[in-house]
């Protein structure tokens, strides 16, 4: 037998304290503990991280590219949510 | 929500009813236009975006070949780990060989985002249906070869790979960013090691020169056939998978290497190598493409040995993979249960 059905894990690495975990890549591993060890060997060989999360890829729910436009559309027509929307007279400070 | 699998088949059956019809053709044309526009605007294509089947196939072929090259490339260098001349060199070489395994894994992950499983890719490597870089079919005859590989082979790889960091396919580009950062150490350790030999005893100097003499031409071949004979180049450049032509990158590499060789106190084995004031580049001799094609066909010095070793490592490691899977099933029940599917988006195929 040469094939194994090891699940896929997504790896998130916190590069240093004060920053959030960022997606680093993925790997296959039979269980969470080995996923974590493999992630350490694969993604932090040069001190790139102080903390790692591994998440079964199948546990992530993602928005679909099909829905991209309508899904994010509500944000597109609300420029008044941005500070640059507002006109402020010149010379007014700290605003 | 469309699953990744549904999205993947959209290329041929956009409305998902499995029956090609007029609406599908119109959808495909619209998808194609969106894809072309994204590539033209230098946006990245991500795993679940619609993409032309040929684009996907080209990427799988290229990324797989690249991944295979990384893991086959562990062999010629690992050959010297037990005989490294000092503990320092041994530790460096082990770290480098480990990096190559890591690079292979980054790339297999990137290939998997295109819907091709790792087992399938390894099967194709083992059965010779997918290739790896022909450079690794040359033997490492002396310790100096480890230095020459670092300087020349990794140097050529970096020249090839830096532009790939801007490749149109997101996961491949991201893998390349990581790889390029690490390759820099590979090249510098090789250069340093060759320099030590070059400045050493006459015998050590001769050994370094001999290694450079043997690795120089195969390194130039790593950039692939000349532009007018490269069958995939034009389309890959249009898709922005490739950013520079083979000959352009080869010239860049030669221009970089000549002064580096001078600093090493070593010569490059090419009597036609000279500065061309008019072109602003070094002219160099004619590459023996017959040798290149012959090695590619499987007749290089080590083709058989490399694949045999790879198959053996895979087969002999089977019990470890099985034991780990059995352990996981017994203790957590997660193996398999956690699902096995698509990348980056994490969306499981229903």
Tab-separated table of C-alpha atoms in Angstrom, chain A residues 42-91:
chain	number	residue	atom	x	y	z
A	42	UNK	CA	7.746	23.111	7.528
A	43	UNK	CA	6.877	26.716	8.291
A	44	UNK	CA	9.091	27.818	11.190
A	45	UNK	CA	12.566	26.488	10.393
A	46	UNK	CA	14.019	29.967	10.793
A	47	UNK	CA	12.175	31.320	13.779
A	48	UNK	CA	9.256	32.613	11.701
A	49	UNK	CA	6.771	31.950	14.450
A	50	UNK	CA	6.024	31.963	18.167
A	51	UNK	CA	2.655	30.226	17.874
A	52	UNK	CA	1.002	27.930	15.347
A	53	UNK	CA	-2.612	26.988	14.697
A	54	UNK	CA	-3.526	24.021	12.552
A	55	UNK	CA	-7.100	23.713	11.342
A	56	UNK	CA	-8.605	20.837	9.356
A	57	UNK	CA	-9.155	22.339	5.906
A	58	UNK	CA	-12.580	20.731	5.801
A	59	UNK	CA	-13.636	22.689	8.889
A	60	UNK	CA	-13.295	26.035	7.142
A	61	UNK	CA	-16.351	27.533	5.515
A	62	UNK	CA	-15.477	29.928	2.730
A	63	UNK	CA	-17.428	32.431	0.708
A	64	UNK	CA	-17.581	31.397	-2.904
A	65	UNK	CA	-16.130	33.312	-5.823
A	66	UNK	CA	-19.505	32.869	-7.503
A	67	UNK	CA	-21.066	35.043	-4.860
A	68	UNK	CA	-18.251	37.512	-4.837
A	69	UNK	CA	-20.078	40.487	-6.252
A	70	UNK	CA	-23.475	40.184	-4.571
A	71	UNK	CA	-21.961	38.900	-1.332
A	72	UNK	CA	-19.727	41.898	-0.802
A	73	UNK	CA	-21.910	44.331	-2.702
A	74	UNK	CA	-23.581	45.885	0.383
A	75	UNK	CA	-20.247	47.452	1.292
A	76	UNK	CA	-19.611	48.868	-2.146
A	77	UNK	CA	-22.288	51.575	-2.198
A	78	UNK	CA	-21.625	53.022	1.231
A	79	UNK	CA	-18.756	55.425	0.737
A	80	UNK	CA	-20.030	57.387	3.730
A	81	UNK	CA	-18.448	54.734	5.891
A	82	UNK	CA	-15.065	56.130	4.974
A	83	UNK	CA	-13.641	59.284	6.561
A	84	UNK	CA	-12.635	60.619	3.148
A	85	UNK	CA	-16.342	60.899	2.225
A	86	UNK	CA	-16.700	64.064	4.280
A	87	UNK	CA	-15.742	67.565	3.270
A	88	UNK	CA	-14.115	69.526	6.029
A	89	UNK	CA	-13.115	73.169	5.629
A	90	UNK	CA	-9.404	73.710	5.195
A	91	UNK	CA	-7.520	74.630	8.288
